[in-house]
Amino acid sequence: MAEDILNKREDSDLVRAFKNGDIRGYNEIVRKYQQQVYWIIRKMVQSHDDADDITQEVFIKVHSALGDFREESNLFTWLYRIATNYAINHIRKVKVKNTVSFEVVTEQVVANEKEGGEALDEERRRKILGEAIETLPPQQRAVFNMRYYDELPYEEIANILKKSVGGIKANYFHAVKKIGEYVKARI
Amino acid sequence: MNNKLNIEEIQFLIPDYITGSLSEHDKQLVESTLNESAELKAFYSDMKGALDFVSTVKYEEPSPQYWNNLLPRIHEKIDARASRGFSWEKIAALWKVAIPVAAVVLIAVVYLLVKNPSEQQFSDKNVITNSQNNTPKDNTEKKKQEITQPEKTQELANNTNQKSVQETKQVKRVSKSKEKAQSDNNIAQVKNNSGNNTDENSVISPEEINDNNQLASLNVDETTVFSAAGSETNIDEETQSDINNLNDSEKDKLLEELTKSNL
């Protein structure tokens, strides 16, 4: 609790510095949240290259919008919302393309599995999980990542995505169910 | 029915039950229901397998250098876009102004279009009514008149201006005529009084004085307007030329208007 308050105070100072024309306020925000923002996006889009591009776009957007940030929500929630929206938009644009590419990769991984090796097994599991997440609609994907990986409360997820708590709980349930069905069919 | 609803609600709690994210109350609720429902047990089994699998997968981490290079690369892109002068934010800001302005312009255009046709229709109706009332011969004459209508309109405007000048001059002449008529009347009264003449007819009444004044003004005007010499009329040359250019019917019309205005 005390840490949260301290963190929020620091974020306010950084935002205020930026609004007063000090670019170091923005730079500190990037250094502080770049890894969290990157992983939010990476777990949504699965590809490092795509995650890199989108992360840069998110922080460019932050640079242009930070002057108007009213601090009605905390800074990280605001960043999370921007990152999730950019990732969802990216997924909707390239959904078909990624499905085809993953199918090709899966076939090659299955063919190589017969050669054995623990490293391949790790790679294979990563690919299968990536494919399973790719089958989820963008919002279910976002909810799954926020709840399972980031352990955000349902209320905060609902606030970020502008949805109801009941709807978010249903999204999470169906996301886990679909991942389970996909993984069960591949293993 | 209630049982089924409870099972559906509890299903949504299973993923959090598996990851240990439930409150104590919800945890006990799930455990008691699991023991009673085979369907719920099946859900639990499938979901536990999925989440166990997910927990074993590790994403490949970017190199440590990636984090050091991210901020400079972001600034490079920001500077590049700023120097290019293009940004979606600028376009978005422009739209915020352009849309209201366009709306106002559109409303103004629609208003003018609606207003002007109604006025045009009114004038068209007048033309149609007049043409219906006229004979063909009249139409021919009127067409000739309409052809030169703009010129005549200008002439009449000029004549109106000149008429106002003339009226001013007429007022002066009338006042002079009145003074003359008054002095004549005074002289007549003096003569009557001196001769003790009781004849009523020898006295000029106020009405007769007014009539005399009007006749005097009329005579002066007629003489003034239609004098061939022009020098006695006290009107300028331009007005005189306009008058000379009028045809007979127009002269009659002008005289009639002047007469009405004097009366």
Coordinates of C-alpha atoms in Angstrom, one line a residue:
Chain A
M1 CA 0.0 0.0 0.0
A2 CA 2.7 2.4 1.0
E3 CA 4.7 1.3 -2.0
D4 CA 1.7 2.0 -4.3
I5 CA 1.3 5.5 -2.8
L6 CA 5.0 6.2 -3.3
N7 CA 4.9 4.8 -6.8
K8 CA 1.9 7.0 -7.7
R9 CA 3.6 10.0 -6.2
E10 CA 6.7 9.4 -8.4
D11 CA 4.5 8.9 -11.4
S12 CA 2.8 12.3 -10.7
D13 CA 6.2 14.0 -10.4
L14 CA 7.4 12.5 -13.7
V15 CA 4.2 13.6 -15.4
R16 CA 4.4 17.1 -13.9
A17 CA 8.0 17.4 -15.0
F18 CA 7.1 16.5 -18.6
K19 CA 4.3 19.0 -18.6
N20 CA 6.7 21.6 -17.4
G21 CA 8.9 20.9 -20.4
D22 CA 11.4 18.6 -18.9
I23 CA 11.8 15.6 -21.3
R24 CA 13.5 13.7 -18.5
G25 CA 10.1 13.0 -17.0
Y26 CA 9.1 11.2 -20.1
N27 CA 12.4 9.3 -20.4
E28 CA 12.0 8.0 -16.8
I29 CA 8.5 6.8 -17.5
V30 CA 9.8 4.8 -20.5
R31 CA 12.6 3.3 -18.5
K32 CA 10.3 2.4 -15.7
Y33 CA 7.5 0.8 -17.7
Q34 CA 9.1 -0.4 -20.9
Q35 CA 9.4 -4.0 -19.9
Q36 CA 5.8 -4.3 -18.5
V37 CA 4.4 -2.6 -21.7
Y38 CA 6.5 -4.9 -23.9
W39 CA 5.3 -8.1 -22.2
I40 CA 1.7 -7.0 -22.3
I41 CA 2.1 -6.7 -26.0
R42 CA 4.3 -9.7 -26.6
K43 CA 1.9 -12.1 -24.9
M44 CA -0.9 -10.7 -27.1
V45 CA 0.9 -10.8 -30.4
Q46 CA 3.4 -13.6 -29.6
S47 CA 6.1 -12.3 -32.0
H48 CA 9.1 -10.3 -30.7
D49 CA 9.4 -8.2 -33.8
D50 CA 5.7 -7.2 -33.8
A51 CA 5.9 -6.5 -30.0
D52 CA 9.0 -4.3 -30.6
D53 CA 7.2 -2.2 -33.3
I54 CA 4.0 -1.9 -31.2
T55 CA 5.9 -1.0 -28.0
Q56 CA 7.6 1.9 -29.8
E57 CA 4.3 3.1 -31.2
V58 CA 2.8 3.0 -27.7
F59 CA 5.5 5.2 -26.2
I60 CA 5.3 7.6 -29.2
K61 CA 1.6 7.9 -28.5
V62 CA 2.4 8.4 -24.8
H63 CA 4.8 11.2 -25.7
S64 CA 2.1 13.0 -27.7
A65 CA -0.7 12.4 -25.2
L66 CA 1.1 12.8 -21.9
G67 CA 0.6 16.5 -21.8
D68 CA -3.1 16.0 -21.7
F69 CA -3.0 13.2 -19.1
R70 CA -5.4 14.2 -16.4
E71 CA -4.3 11.6 -13.8
E72 CA -7.9 10.5 -13.2
S73 CA -6.5 6.9 -13.3
N74 CA -3.0 5.9 -12.3
L75 CA -0.3 6.1 -15.0
F76 CA 0.2 2.4 -15.3
T77 CA -3.5 1.7 -15.9
W78 CA -3.4 4.4 -18.6
L79 CA -0.3 2.8 -20.2
Y80 CA -1.8 -0.6 -20.0
R81 CA -5.0 0.6 -21.8
I82 CA -3.0 2.1 -24.6
A83 CA -0.8 -1.0 -25.0
T84 CA -3.8 -3.3 -25.0
N85 CA -5.7 -1.3 -27.5
Y86 CA -2.7 -1.1 -29.9
A87 CA -2.1 -4.8 -29.6
I88 CA -5.8 -5.6 -30.2
N89 CA -5.8 -3.4 -33.3
H90 CA -2.7 -5.1 -34.6
I91 CA -4.2 -8.6 -34.0
R92 CA -7.3 -7.6 -35.9
K93 CA -5.2 -6.4 -38.9
V94 CA -3.0 -9.4 -39.2
K95 CA -5.2 -12.2 -37.8
V96 CA -5.4 -14.3 -41.0
K97 CA -1.8 -13.9 -41.8
N98 CA -0.6 -15.1 -38.4
T99 CA -2.9 -18.1 -38.5
V100 CA -1.4 -19.4 -41.7
S101 CA 2.2 -18.8 -40.6
F102 CA 1.6 -20.6 -37.3
E103 CA 0.1 -23.6 -39.1
V104 CA 3.2 -23.9 -41.3
V105 CA 5.5 -23.6 -38.2
T106 CA 3.5 -26.2 -36.3
E107 CA 3.9 -28.8 -39.1
Q108 CA 7.6 -28.3 -39.2
V109 CA 7.9 -28.5 -35.4
V110 CA 5.9 -31.8 -35.4
A111 CA 8.1 -33.2 -38.1
N112 CA 11.2 -32.3 -36.2
E113 CA 9.9 -33.7 -32.9
K114 CA 10.8 -37.2 -33.9
E115 CA 14.5 -36.2 -33.8
G116 CA 14.0 -35.6 -30.0
G117 CA 15.7 -33.1 -27.7
E118 CA 14.5 -31.1 -24.7
A119 CA 15.2 -27.8 -26.4
L120 CA 12.8 -28.7 -29.2
D121 CA 10.2 -29.7 -26.7
E122 CA 10.5 -26.3 -25.1
E123 CA 10.2 -24.6 -28.5
R124 CA 7.3 -26.8 -29.4
R125 CA 5.4 -26.0 -26.3
R126 CA 6.0 -22.4 -26.9
K127 CA 4.6 -22.6 -30.4
I128 CA 1.5 -24.6 -29.3
L129 CA 0.7 -22.1 -26.6
G130 CA 1.2 -19.3 -29.1
E131 CA -1.1 -21.0 -31.5
A132 CA -3.7 -21.6 -28.7
I133 CA -3.7 -18.0 -27.8
E134 CA -3.9 -17.0 -31.4
T135 CA -7.3 -18.8 -31.6
L136 CA -8.7 -16.5 -28.9
P137 CA -10.6 -13.4 -29.9
P138 CA -8.6 -10.2 -29.1
Q139 CA -10.6 -9.3 -26.0
Q140 CA -10.4 -12.9 -24.5
R141 CA -6.7 -12.8 -25.3
A142 CA -6.2 -9.5 -23.4
V143 CA -8.3 -10.7 -20.4
F144 CA -6.4 -14.0 -20.2
N145 CA -3.0 -12.2 -20.2
M146 CA -4.1 -9.6 -17.7
R147 CA -5.7 -12.1 -15.2
Y148 CA -3.3 -15.0 -15.6
Y149 CA 0.1 -13.4 -16.2
D150 CA -0.3 -9.9 -14.6
E151 CA -2.8 -11.0 -11.9
L152 CA -4.8 -7.9 -12.2
P153 CA -8.1 -7.7 -10.3
Y154 CA -11.3 -8.1 -12.3
E155 CA -12.3 -4.6 -11.5
E156 CA -9.1 -3.1 -12.9
I157 CA -9.4 -5.2 -16.1
A158 CA -13.0 -4.0 -16.5
N159 CA -11.8 -0.5 -16.1
I160 CA -9.0 -0.8 -18.7
L161 CA -11.2 -2.5 -21.3
K162 CA -14.3 -0.5 -20.4
K163 CA -16.3 -3.7 -19.8
S164 CA -18.4 -5.1 -17.0
V165 CA -16.8 -7.3 -14.3
G166 CA -19.2 -10.2 -15.1
G167 CA -18.3 -10.0 -18.7
I168 CA -14.6 -10.1 -17.9
K169 CA -15.0 -13.2 -15.7
A170 CA -16.9 -14.9 -18.5
N171 CA -14.1 -13.9 -21.0
Y172 CA -11.5 -15.4 -18.7
F173 CA -13.4 -18.6 -18.3
H174 CA -13.9 -19.1 -22.0
A175 CA -10.3 -18.2 -22.8
V176 CA -9.0 -20.9 -20.4
K177 CA -11.5 -23.4 -21.8
K178 CA -10.4 -22.8 -25.4
I179 CA -6.7 -23.0 -24.6
G180 CA -7.3 -26.3 -22.8
E181 CA -9.2 -27.7 -25.7
Y182 CA -6.5 -26.7 -28.2
V183 CA -3.6 -27.9 -26.2
K184 CA -5.4 -31.2 -25.4
A185 CA -5.8 -31.8 -29.2
R186 CA -2.1 -31.1 -29.9
I187 CA -0.4 -33.0 -27.2
Chain B
M1 CA -33.0 -24.7 -12.1
N2 CA -31.3 -23.1 -9.2
N3 CA -28.8 -25.9 -9.2
K4 CA -28.0 -25.3 -12.8
L5 CA -27.5 -21.6 -12.3
N6 CA -25.2 -22.2 -9.4
I7 CA -23.1 -24.6 -11.4
E8 CA -22.8 -22.0 -14.3
E9 CA -21.7 -19.3 -11.9
I10 CA -19.3 -21.7 -10.1
Q11 CA -17.8 -22.7 -13.5
F12 CA -16.5 -19.1 -13.9
L13 CA -14.7 -19.5 -10.5
I14 CA -12.7 -22.6 -11.5
P15 CA -9.8 -20.9 -13.3
D16 CA -9.2 -18.7 -10.2
Y17 CA -9.7 -21.7 -7.9
I18 CA -6.9 -23.5 -9.8
T19 CA -4.5 -20.5 -9.6
G20 CA -5.4 -19.9 -6.0
S21 CA -6.8 -16.4 -6.6
L22 CA -10.2 -17.0 -4.9
S23 CA -11.4 -15.6 -1.5
E24 CA -11.9 -18.2 1.2
H25 CA -15.7 -18.1 0.9
D26 CA -15.6 -18.7 -2.9
K27 CA -13.0 -21.4 -2.5
Q28 CA -15.2 -23.4 -0.1
L29 CA -18.2 -22.9 -2.4
V30 CA -16.3 -24.4 -5.3
E31 CA -15.0 -27.3 -3.3
S32 CA -18.4 -28.3 -2.0
T33 CA -20.0 -28.1 -5.5
L34 CA -17.1 -30.1 -7.1
N35 CA -17.9 -33.0 -4.9
E36 CA -21.5 -32.9 -6.0
S37 CA -21.3 -32.4 -9.7
A38 CA -19.6 -34.6 -12.3
E39 CA -20.0 -32.0 -15.0
L40 CA -18.1 -29.5 -12.9
K41 CA -15.4 -32.0 -12.2
A42 CA -14.9 -32.4 -15.9
F43 CA -14.6 -28.7 -16.4
Y44 CA -12.1 -28.6 -13.5
S45 CA -10.0 -31.3 -15.0
D46 CA -9.8 -29.7 -18.5
M47 CA -8.9 -26.3 -17.2
K48 CA -6.3 -27.5 -14.8
G49 CA -4.6 -29.3 -17.6
A50 CA -4.6 -26.1 -19.7
L51 CA -3.3 -23.9 -17.0
D52 CA -0.6 -26.3 -15.9
F53 CA 0.6 -26.4 -19.5
V54 CA 0.6 -22.6 -19.7
S55 CA 2.6 -22.3 -16.5
T56 CA 5.4 -24.5 -18.0
V57 CA 5.9 -22.3 -21.1
K58 CA 8.6 -19.7 -20.9
Y59 CA 8.7 -16.9 -23.4
E60 CA 12.1 -16.2 -25.0
E61 CA 13.5 -13.0 -23.4
P62 CA 14.9 -10.2 -25.5
S63 CA 18.6 -9.5 -25.0
P64 CA 19.5 -7.0 -22.2
Q65 CA 20.8 -4.6 -24.9
Y66 CA 17.3 -4.4 -26.3
W67 CA 16.1 -2.4 -23.2
N68 CA 19.0 0.0 -23.4
N69 CA 18.4 0.8 -27.0
L70 CA 14.6 1.1 -26.9
L71 CA 14.4 4.7 -25.6
P72 CA 16.9 6.2 -28.2
R73 CA 15.0 4.4 -31.0
I74 CA 11.7 5.9 -29.7
H75 CA 13.2 9.4 -29.7
E76 CA 14.6 8.9 -33.2
K77 CA 11.1 8.1 -34.5
I78 CA 9.6 11.0 -32.6
D79 CA 12.1 13.4 -34.1
A80 CA 11.7 12.0 -37.6
R81 CA 7.9 12.5 -37.5
A82 CA 8.2 16.0 -36.1
S83 CA 10.6 17.0 -38.8
R84 CA 8.4 15.5 -41.5
G85 CA 5.5 17.7 -40.2
F86 CA 3.1 14.8 -40.5
S87 CA 1.2 13.4 -37.6
W88 CA -2.1 11.7 -37.2
E89 CA -2.6 13.9 -34.1
K90 CA -2.3 17.0 -36.2
I91 CA -4.8 15.6 -38.7
A92 CA -7.1 14.6 -35.9
A93 CA -6.9 18.2 -34.4
L94 CA -7.6 19.6 -37.8
W95 CA -10.7 17.5 -38.1
K96 CA -12.0 18.9 -34.8
V97 CA -12.1 22.4 -36.4
A98 CA -12.9 21.4 -39.9
I99 CA -16.0 19.5 -39.1
P100 CA -17.8 22.2 -37.2
V101 CA -16.8 24.8 -39.8
A102 CA -18.0 22.6 -42.6
A103 CA -21.3 22.1 -40.8
V104 CA -21.9 25.8 -40.4
V105 CA -21.1 26.4 -44.1
L106 CA -23.4 23.7 -45.2
I107 CA -26.2 25.1 -43.1
A108 CA -25.7 28.6 -44.6
V109 CA -25.7 27.2 -48.1
V110 CA -28.9 25.2 -47.6
Y111 CA -30.5 28.3 -46.0
L112 CA -29.6 30.5 -49.0
L113 CA -30.8 27.9 -51.5
V114 CA -34.1 27.5 -49.7
K115 CA -34.6 31.3 -49.4
N116 CA -33.7 32.4 -52.9
P117 CA -35.9 30.0 -54.9
S118 CA -38.9 31.2 -52.9
E119 CA -38.2 34.8 -53.8
Q120 CA -37.6 33.8 -57.4
Q121 CA -41.0 32.0 -57.5
F122 CA -42.8 35.1 -56.3
S123 CA -41.4 37.3 -59.1
D124 CA -42.0 34.6 -61.7
K125 CA -45.7 34.4 -60.6
N126 CA -46.0 38.2 -61.1
V127 CA -44.6 37.9 -64.7
I128 CA -47.0 35.0 -65.4
T129 CA -50.0 36.9 -64.1
N130 CA -49.2 40.0 -66.1
S131 CA -48.7 38.1 -69.3
Q132 CA -52.0 36.3 -68.8
N133 CA -53.9 39.7 -68.5
N134 CA -52.3 41.2 -71.6
T135 CA -53.5 41.1 -75.3
P136 CA -51.0 39.9 -77.9
K137 CA -50.6 43.5 -79.2
D138 CA -50.0 44.7 -75.7
N139 CA -47.6 41.9 -75.2
T140 CA -45.6 43.0 -78.3
E141 CA -45.4 46.5 -77.0
K142 CA -44.7 45.3 -73.6
K143 CA -41.9 43.1 -74.9
K144 CA -40.4 46.1 -76.6
Q145 CA -40.7 47.9 -73.3
E146 CA -39.3 45.0 -71.4
I147 CA -36.3 44.9 -73.6
T148 CA -35.4 48.4 -72.8
Q149 CA -36.8 48.0 -69.3
P150 CA -33.4 48.2 -67.5
E151 CA -32.6 51.4 -69.3
K152 CA -36.0 52.9 -68.6
T153 CA -35.7 51.8 -65.0
Q154 CA -32.5 53.8 -64.8
E155 CA -34.1 56.7 -66.5
L156 CA -37.1 56.7 -64.2
A157 CA -34.7 56.5 -61.3
N158 CA -32.9 59.5 -62.6
N159 CA -36.2 61.2 -63.2
T160 CA -37.3 60.4 -59.7
N161 CA -34.1 62.1 -58.5
Q162 CA -34.8 65.0 -60.7
K163 CA -38.4 65.1 -59.7
S164 CA -37.3 65.4 -56.1
V165 CA -35.1 68.3 -57.1
Q166 CA -38.0 69.8 -59.0
E167 CA -40.4 69.4 -56.1
T168 CA -38.0 71.3 -54.0
K169 CA -38.0 74.0 -56.5
Q170 CA -41.7 73.8 -56.8
V171 CA -42.1 74.4 -53.1
K172 CA -40.1 77.5 -53.4
R173 CA -42.2 78.7 -56.4
V174 CA -45.4 77.8 -54.6
S175 CA -44.3 79.8 -51.6
K176 CA -43.5 82.7 -53.9
S177 CA -46.8 82.3 -55.7
K178 CA -48.6 82.3 -52.4
E179 CA -46.9 85.4 -51.4
K180 CA -47.8 87.0 -54.7
A181 CA -51.4 85.8 -54.4
Q182 CA -51.6 87.0 -50.8
S183 CA -50.3 90.4 -51.8
D184 CA -52.9 90.5 -54.6
N185 CA -55.6 89.6 -52.2
N186 CA -54.5 92.2 -49.7
I187 CA -54.5 94.8 -52.5
A188 CA -58.0 93.7 -53.4
Q189 CA -59.2 93.9 -49.9
V190 CA -57.7 97.4 -49.5
K191 CA -59.5 98.5 -52.6
N192 CA -62.8 96.9 -51.4
N193 CA -62.5 98.4 -48.0
S194 CA -61.7 101.8 -49.4
G195 CA -64.7 101.7 -51.7
N196 CA -67.0 100.4 -49.0
N197 CA -68.0 97.8 -51.5
T198 CA -70.1 95.1 -49.8
D199 CA -70.0 92.8 -52.8
E200 CA -68.9 89.5 -51.5
N201 CA -67.5 88.5 -54.8
S202 CA -65.0 91.2 -54.7
V203 CA -63.3 89.5 -51.7
I204 CA -61.0 86.6 -52.4
S205 CA -61.7 83.7 -50.1
P206 CA -59.0 81.5 -48.5
E207 CA -60.1 78.7 -50.7
E208 CA -59.7 80.8 -53.8
I209 CA -56.3 81.8 -52.5
N210 CA -55.4 78.2 -52.3
D211 CA -56.8 77.4 -55.7
N212 CA -54.9 80.4 -57.1
N213 CA -51.7 79.1 -55.5
Q214 CA -52.2 75.6 -57.0
L215 CA -53.0 77.0 -60.4
A216 CA -50.0 79.3 -60.1
S217 CA -47.8 76.3 -59.2
L218 CA -49.3 74.2 -61.9
N219 CA -48.9 76.8 -64.5
V220 CA -45.4 77.4 -63.4
D221 CA -44.6 73.7 -63.5
E222 CA -46.2 73.2 -66.9
T223 CA -44.4 76.2 -68.2
T224 CA -41.3 75.1 -66.5
V225 CA -41.4 71.5 -67.7
F226 CA -42.5 71.9 -71.2
S227 CA -40.8 75.1 -72.1
A228 CA -39.0 74.7 -75.4
A229 CA -36.6 77.4 -74.6
G230 CA -35.4 75.7 -71.5
S231 CA -33.7 78.8 -70.1
E232 CA -36.8 79.8 -68.3
T233 CA -37.3 76.4 -66.7
N234 CA -34.4 76.5 -64.3
I235 CA -33.7 72.8 -64.7
D236 CA -30.3 71.3 -65.7
E237 CA -29.4 70.1 -69.1
E238 CA -29.3 66.4 -68.2
T239 CA -32.8 66.5 -66.9
Q240 CA -33.9 68.4 -69.9
S241 CA -32.3 65.9 -72.3
D242 CA -34.0 63.0 -70.4
I243 CA -37.3 64.8 -70.8
N244 CA -36.8 65.3 -74.4
N245 CA -36.0 61.6 -74.9
L246 CA -39.3 60.5 -73.4
N247 CA -42.0 59.6 -75.8
D248 CA -45.5 61.0 -75.6
S249 CA -47.0 58.4 -73.4
E250 CA -44.1 58.6 -71.0
K251 CA -44.4 62.3 -70.8
D252 CA -48.1 62.0 -70.1
K253 CA -47.4 59.5 -67.4
L254 CA -44.7 61.8 -65.8
L255 CA -47.1 64.7 -65.9
E256 CA -49.7 62.7 -64.2
E257 CA -47.4 61.7 -61.5
L258 CA -46.2 65.2 -60.9
T259 CA -49.8 66.4 -60.8
K260 CA -50.8 63.8 -58.2
S261 CA -47.8 64.6 -56.1
N262 CA -48.7 68.3 -56.1
L263 CA -52.3 67.7 -55.3

